[in-house]
Short mmCIF file of C-alpha atoms in Angstrom, two decimals:
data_model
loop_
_atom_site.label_atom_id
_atom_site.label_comp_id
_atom_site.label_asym_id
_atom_site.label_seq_id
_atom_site.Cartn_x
_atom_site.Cartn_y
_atom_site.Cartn_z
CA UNK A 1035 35.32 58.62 66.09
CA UNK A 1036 37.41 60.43 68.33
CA UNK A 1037 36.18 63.85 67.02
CA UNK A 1038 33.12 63.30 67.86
CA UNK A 1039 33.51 61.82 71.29
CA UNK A 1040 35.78 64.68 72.55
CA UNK A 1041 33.32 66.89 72.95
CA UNK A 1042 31.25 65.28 74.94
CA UNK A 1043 33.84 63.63 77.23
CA UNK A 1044 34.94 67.74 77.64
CA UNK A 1045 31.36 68.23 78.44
CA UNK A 1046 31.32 65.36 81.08
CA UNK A 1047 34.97 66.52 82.38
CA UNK A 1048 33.52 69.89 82.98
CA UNK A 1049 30.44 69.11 84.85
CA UNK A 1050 31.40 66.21 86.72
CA UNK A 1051 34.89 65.61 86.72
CA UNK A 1052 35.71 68.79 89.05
CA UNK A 1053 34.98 68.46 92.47
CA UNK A 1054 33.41 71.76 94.13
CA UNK A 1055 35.63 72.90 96.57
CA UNK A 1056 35.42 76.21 98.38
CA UNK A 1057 37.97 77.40 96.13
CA UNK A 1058 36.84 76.22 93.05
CA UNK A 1059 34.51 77.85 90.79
CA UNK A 1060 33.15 75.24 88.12
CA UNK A 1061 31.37 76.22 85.04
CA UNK A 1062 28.06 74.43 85.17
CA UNK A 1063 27.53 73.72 81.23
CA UNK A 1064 24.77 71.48 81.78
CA UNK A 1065 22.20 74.44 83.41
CA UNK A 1066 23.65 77.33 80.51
CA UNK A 1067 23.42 75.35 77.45
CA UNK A 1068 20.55 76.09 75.20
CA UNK A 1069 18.42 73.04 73.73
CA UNK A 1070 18.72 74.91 70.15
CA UNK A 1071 22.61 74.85 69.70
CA UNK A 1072 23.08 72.94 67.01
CA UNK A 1073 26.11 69.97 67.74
CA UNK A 1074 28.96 72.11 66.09
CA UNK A 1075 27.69 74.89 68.70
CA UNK A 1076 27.59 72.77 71.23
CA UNK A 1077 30.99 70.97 70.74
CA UNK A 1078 32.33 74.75 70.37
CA UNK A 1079 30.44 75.59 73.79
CA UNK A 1080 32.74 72.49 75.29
CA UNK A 1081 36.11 73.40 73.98
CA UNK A 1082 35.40 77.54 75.30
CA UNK A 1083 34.18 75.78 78.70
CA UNK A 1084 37.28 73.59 79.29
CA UNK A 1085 39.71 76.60 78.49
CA UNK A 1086 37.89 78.48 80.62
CA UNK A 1087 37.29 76.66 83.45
CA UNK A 1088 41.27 75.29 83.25
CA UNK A 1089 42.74 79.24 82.72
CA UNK A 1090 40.40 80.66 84.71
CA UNK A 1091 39.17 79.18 87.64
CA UNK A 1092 41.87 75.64 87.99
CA UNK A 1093 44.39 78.17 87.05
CA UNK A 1094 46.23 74.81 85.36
CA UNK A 1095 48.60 77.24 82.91
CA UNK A 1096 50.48 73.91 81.89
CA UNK A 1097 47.41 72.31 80.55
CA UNK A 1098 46.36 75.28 78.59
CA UNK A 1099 49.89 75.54 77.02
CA UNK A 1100 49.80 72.05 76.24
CA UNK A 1101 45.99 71.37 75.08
CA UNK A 1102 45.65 75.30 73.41
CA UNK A 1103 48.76 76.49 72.45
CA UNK A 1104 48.56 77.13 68.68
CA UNK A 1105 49.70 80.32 66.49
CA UNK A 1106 46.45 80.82 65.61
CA UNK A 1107 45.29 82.13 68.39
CA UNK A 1108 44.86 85.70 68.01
CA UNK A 1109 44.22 88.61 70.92
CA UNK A 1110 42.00 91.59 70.54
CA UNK A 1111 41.91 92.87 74.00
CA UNK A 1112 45.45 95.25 73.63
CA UNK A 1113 46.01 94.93 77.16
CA UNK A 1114 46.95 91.55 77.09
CA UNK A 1115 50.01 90.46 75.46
CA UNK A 1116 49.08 88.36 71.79
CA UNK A 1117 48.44 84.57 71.61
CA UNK A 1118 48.13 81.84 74.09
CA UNK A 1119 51.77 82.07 75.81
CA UNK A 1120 51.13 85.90 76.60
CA UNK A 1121 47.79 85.01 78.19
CA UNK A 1122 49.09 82.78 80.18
CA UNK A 1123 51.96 84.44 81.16
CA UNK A 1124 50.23 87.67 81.84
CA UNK A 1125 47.28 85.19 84.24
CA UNK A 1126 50.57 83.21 85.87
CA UNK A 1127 51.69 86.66 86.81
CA UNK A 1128 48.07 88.23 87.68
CA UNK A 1129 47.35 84.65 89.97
CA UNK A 1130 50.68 84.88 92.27
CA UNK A 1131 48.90 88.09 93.22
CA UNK A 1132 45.56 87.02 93.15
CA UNK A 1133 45.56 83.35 93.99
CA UNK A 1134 41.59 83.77 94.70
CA UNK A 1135 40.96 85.10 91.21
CA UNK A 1136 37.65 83.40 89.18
CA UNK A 1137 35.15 83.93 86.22
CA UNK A 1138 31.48 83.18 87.34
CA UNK A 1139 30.08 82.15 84.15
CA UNK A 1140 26.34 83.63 84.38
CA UNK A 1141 25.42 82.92 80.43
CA UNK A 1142 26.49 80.99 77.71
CA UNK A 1143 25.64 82.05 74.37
CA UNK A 1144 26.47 80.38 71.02
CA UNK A 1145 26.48 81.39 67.07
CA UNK A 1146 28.00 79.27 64.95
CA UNK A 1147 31.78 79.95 65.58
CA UNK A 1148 31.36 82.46 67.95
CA UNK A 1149 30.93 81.68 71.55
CA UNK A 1150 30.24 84.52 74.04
CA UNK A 1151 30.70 84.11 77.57
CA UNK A 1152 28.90 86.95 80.53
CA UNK A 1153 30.80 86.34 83.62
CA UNK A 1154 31.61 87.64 86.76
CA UNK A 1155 34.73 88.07 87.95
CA UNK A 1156 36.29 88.28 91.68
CA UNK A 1157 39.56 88.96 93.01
CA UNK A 1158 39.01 87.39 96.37
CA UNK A 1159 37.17 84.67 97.69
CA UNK A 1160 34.88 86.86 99.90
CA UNK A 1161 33.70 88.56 97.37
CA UNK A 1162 32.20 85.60 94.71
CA UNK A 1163 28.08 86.23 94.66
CA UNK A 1164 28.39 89.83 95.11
CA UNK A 1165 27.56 91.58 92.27
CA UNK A 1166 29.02 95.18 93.99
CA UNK A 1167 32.71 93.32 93.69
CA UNK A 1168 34.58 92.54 90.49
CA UNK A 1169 34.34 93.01 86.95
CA UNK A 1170 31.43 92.46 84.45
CA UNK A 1171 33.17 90.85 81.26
CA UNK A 1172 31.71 89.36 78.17
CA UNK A 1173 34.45 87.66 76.16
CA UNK A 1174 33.75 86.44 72.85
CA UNK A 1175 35.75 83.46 71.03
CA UNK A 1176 36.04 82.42 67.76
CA UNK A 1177 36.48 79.07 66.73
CA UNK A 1178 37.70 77.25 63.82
CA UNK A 1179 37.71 73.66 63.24
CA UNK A 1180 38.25 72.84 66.66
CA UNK A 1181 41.16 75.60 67.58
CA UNK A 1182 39.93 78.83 69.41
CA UNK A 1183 41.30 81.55 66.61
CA UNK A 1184 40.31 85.07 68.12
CA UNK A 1185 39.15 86.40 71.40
CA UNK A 1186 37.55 89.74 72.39
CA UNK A 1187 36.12 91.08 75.69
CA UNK A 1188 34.41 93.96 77.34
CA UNK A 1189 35.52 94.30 80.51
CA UNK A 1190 33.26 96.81 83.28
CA UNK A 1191 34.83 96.89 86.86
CA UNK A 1192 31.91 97.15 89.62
CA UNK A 1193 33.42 98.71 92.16
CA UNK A 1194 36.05 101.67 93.19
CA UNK A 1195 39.29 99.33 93.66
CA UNK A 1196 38.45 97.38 90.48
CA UNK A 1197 37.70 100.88 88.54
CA UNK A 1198 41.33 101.93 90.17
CA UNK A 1199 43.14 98.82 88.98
CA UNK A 1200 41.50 99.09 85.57
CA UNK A 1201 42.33 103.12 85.33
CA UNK A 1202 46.32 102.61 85.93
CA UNK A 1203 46.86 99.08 84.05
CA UNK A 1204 44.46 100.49 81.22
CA UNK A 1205 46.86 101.87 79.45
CA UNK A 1206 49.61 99.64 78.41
CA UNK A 1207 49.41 98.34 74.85
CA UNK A 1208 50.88 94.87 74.44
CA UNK A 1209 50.05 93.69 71.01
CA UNK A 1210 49.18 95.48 67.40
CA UNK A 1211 45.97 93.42 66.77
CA UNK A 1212 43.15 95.98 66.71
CA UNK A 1213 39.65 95.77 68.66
CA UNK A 1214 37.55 94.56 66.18
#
């Protein structure tokens, strides 16, 4: 019974159970789902949503670790050190410099155990809306009965200090997994 109800109290968590606060970006679910997910997309759409929303935007590390933290976890972005503990760690370091940092989910899209997210990312507060500022990423998750397995992105920065910052932290490689 539980199984089935956890996805939909993460759906309700993620639409209502945030307040909107000038600081907070919350990932409307409700207005980017699609009416023909079928439930296993939709309950995979809910578990991508609350990681999300709680890494990127509530920038709550300790739930992550606690609620995602499995070895399965496996990262194909080589920038980004492998599994959930070097995400975090690397976003716990990239926060205390960019406290303002979020991920303006734009579009949702679901297939089977893939879920893709298009989002728009800001370093600053001043900048969330404006499409000149920030980064252009679609990630893509994979998902296995219930656990989020694999992750992928494709990350464009919009403007000349977010082309900079990608050009000189580019190049470190901090895991062996490859990009596809």
């Amino acid at each position: 019974m539980w199984k089935t109800l956890t996805p939909f109290i993460l759906l309700l968590m993620s639409t209502m159970g945030f307040a909107q606060t000038a600081d907070k970006l919350v990932i409307d679910l409700n207005s980017l789902k699609k009416p023909n997910w079928t439930e296993q997309e939709l309950n995979n759409a809910v578990l991508i949503t609350d990681f999300v929303q709680n890494l990127m935007n509530n920038h709550d590390f300790d739930y992550i670790l606690e609620r995602y933290n499995n070895s399965a976890y496996v990262q194909h972005n080589r920038n980004l050190p492998n599994k959930i503990e070097g995400l975090v760690g690397f976003l716990e370091e990239f926060v205390e410099e960019y406290p303002d940092y979020t991920y303006d989910v734009k579009h949702i899209y679901v297939d089977g155990n893939y879920v893709i997210f298009h989002s728009h990312a800001t370093l600053n507060q001043e900048d969330r809306g404006n499409d000149q500022k920030g980064l252009n990423i679609i990630d893509t998750w994979r998902v296995e009965e219930g656990r989020i397995v694999e992750h992928w992105d494709s990350i464009q920065a919009l403007d000349f200090s977010m082309r900079f910052y990608s050009l000189i932290s580019g190049g470190d490689i901090n895991n062996s997994n490859g990009v596809f």
